[in-house]
Coordinates of C-alpha atoms in Angstrom, one line a residue:
X119 CA 85.3 112.4 96.5
X120 CA 87.5 111.6 99.5
X121 CA 86.2 108.6 101.4
X122 CA 86.0 110.3 104.7
X123 CA 83.2 112.6 103.6
X124 CA 81.1 109.8 102.0
X125 CA 79.9 108.4 105.4
X126 CA 81.0 104.9 104.4
X127 CA 82.7 102.8 107.0
X128 CA 86.3 102.0 106.4
X129 CA 89.6 100.9 108.0
X130 CA 93.2 100.5 107.1
X131 CA 95.5 97.9 108.6
X132 CA 99.1 96.9 108.0
X133 CA 99.4 93.7 105.9
X134 CA 102.9 93.4 104.8
X135 CA 106.4 95.0 104.3
X136 CA 108.0 96.0 101.1
X137 CA 111.5 95.0 100.1
X138 CA 112.7 98.4 101.3
X139 CA 111.2 97.7 104.7
X140 CA 108.2 100.1 104.3
X141 CA 104.8 99.1 105.6
X142 CA 102.1 97.9 103.1
X143 CA 98.5 98.5 104.2
X144 CA 95.2 97.2 103.0
X145 CA 92.1 99.4 103.1
X146 CA 88.6 98.0 103.6
X147 CA 85.5 100.0 102.7
X148 CA 82.0 98.9 103.3
X149 CA 78.5 99.9 102.2
X150 CA 76.4 102.3 104.2
X151 CA 76.1 101.3 107.9
X152 CA 78.1 98.1 107.4
X153 CA 80.6 98.6 110.2
X154 CA 80.1 95.0 111.4
X155 CA 80.9 93.6 108.0
X156 CA 84.2 95.6 107.9
X157 CA 85.2 94.5 111.4
X158 CA 84.5 90.8 110.6
X159 CA 86.5 91.1 107.4
X160 CA 89.4 92.8 109.2
X161 CA 89.3 90.0 111.9
X162 CA 89.6 87.4 109.2
X163 CA 92.6 89.2 107.6
X164 CA 94.3 89.4 111.0
X165 CA 94.3 85.6 111.0
X166 CA 96.4 85.4 107.8
X167 CA 98.3 88.6 108.3
X168 CA 102.0 87.9 107.6
X169 CA 103.1 90.8 109.9
X170 CA 100.5 90.3 112.6
X171 CA 103.0 89.4 115.2
X172 CA 105.1 92.6 114.7
X173 CA 104.7 95.2 117.4
X174 CA 106.4 98.6 117.9
X175 CA 109.1 98.7 120.5
X176 CA 108.2 101.2 123.3

């Protein structure tokens, strides 16, 4: 079943770059009504994210 119809909280964030220069993402999925847990985990990942300082040029 696709995740978006399960009602479970989830997020995806960039966490690296392949040798070809393509973005690599990590997806976090929590249990029912665990939005806070997902956001805390994502915050921790941001601290060790190797591409966290990259920003799109506008």
